[in-house]
């Protein structure tokens, strides 16, 4: 089925079990969002620990705009 692109409203939802949930995709999203918001990208802090640290730092910085689903 082909449909017309629908306008998104509300927060971005990221499924952590899918391809958008890998560390590189999340750091890319963080970098893009930081640029849009005019803030310094938290990617260095995201890389300073394990995957759980990455998620915590991402949520701390972008939790108002992005919902992470496990």
Short mmCIF file of C-alpha atoms in Angstrom, two decimals:
data_model
loop_
_atom_site.label_atom_id
_atom_site.label_comp_id
_atom_site.label_asym_id
_atom_site.label_seq_id
_atom_site.Cartn_x
_atom_site.Cartn_y
_atom_site.Cartn_z
CA UNK A 1 0.00 0.00 0.00
CA UNK A 2 1.22 3.49 -0.83
CA UNK A 3 -0.12 6.39 1.17
CA UNK A 4 0.42 10.10 1.35
CA UNK A 5 3.02 11.20 3.85
CA UNK A 6 1.34 12.22 7.08
CA UNK A 7 2.46 15.13 9.19
CA UNK A 8 3.97 13.96 12.48
CA UNK A 9 3.03 15.66 15.68
CA UNK A 10 4.23 15.01 19.16
CA UNK A 11 7.44 13.39 20.32
CA UNK A 12 9.69 11.20 18.18
CA UNK A 13 9.40 7.51 19.15
CA UNK A 14 12.49 5.30 18.79
CA UNK A 15 12.15 1.52 18.99
CA UNK A 16 15.38 0.41 20.70
CA UNK A 17 14.90 -3.18 19.48
CA UNK A 18 14.98 -2.07 15.84
CA UNK A 19 17.70 -0.58 13.64
CA UNK A 20 17.07 2.92 15.02
CA UNK A 21 18.06 1.68 18.47
CA UNK A 22 21.69 0.90 17.72
CA UNK A 23 24.33 3.14 19.27
CA UNK A 24 25.44 4.76 16.01
CA UNK A 25 21.87 5.64 15.00
CA UNK A 26 21.18 7.16 18.43
CA UNK A 27 24.37 9.23 18.33
CA UNK A 28 23.45 10.46 14.85
CA UNK A 29 19.99 11.44 16.07
CA UNK A 30 21.51 13.15 19.12
CA UNK A 31 23.88 15.12 16.90
CA UNK A 32 21.07 16.16 14.58
CA UNK A 33 18.76 17.18 17.42
CA UNK A 34 21.54 19.11 19.17
CA UNK A 35 22.22 21.04 15.98
CA UNK A 36 18.49 21.84 15.58
CA UNK A 37 18.25 22.97 19.21
CA UNK A 38 21.47 24.98 19.06
CA UNK A 39 23.13 23.07 21.88
CA UNK A 40 26.42 21.19 22.13
CA UNK A 41 26.12 17.58 21.05
CA UNK A 42 26.34 15.10 23.96
CA UNK A 43 27.90 12.36 21.82
CA UNK A 44 31.24 12.41 23.68
CA UNK A 45 29.42 11.82 26.98
CA UNK A 46 27.28 9.16 25.30
CA UNK A 47 30.44 7.28 24.23
CA UNK A 48 32.03 7.48 27.70
CA UNK A 49 30.34 4.31 28.94
CA UNK A 50 28.28 1.31 27.89
CA UNK A 51 24.97 1.20 25.99
CA UNK A 52 22.95 1.87 29.15
CA UNK A 53 25.01 5.01 29.77
CA UNK A 54 24.37 6.06 26.17
CA UNK A 55 20.61 5.70 26.73
CA UNK A 56 20.71 7.61 30.01
CA UNK A 57 22.66 10.52 28.51
CA UNK A 58 20.37 10.58 25.45
CA UNK A 59 17.27 10.59 27.65
CA UNK A 60 18.71 13.28 29.93
CA UNK A 61 19.32 15.57 26.96
CA UNK A 62 16.40 14.76 24.68
CA UNK A 63 13.77 13.06 26.87
CA UNK A 64 11.37 15.96 26.32
CA UNK A 65 11.41 15.37 22.56
CA UNK A 66 12.10 11.66 22.12
CA UNK A 67 10.49 8.56 23.64
CA UNK A 68 12.75 5.51 23.79
CA UNK A 69 10.87 2.19 23.73
CA UNK A 70 12.42 -1.14 24.72
#
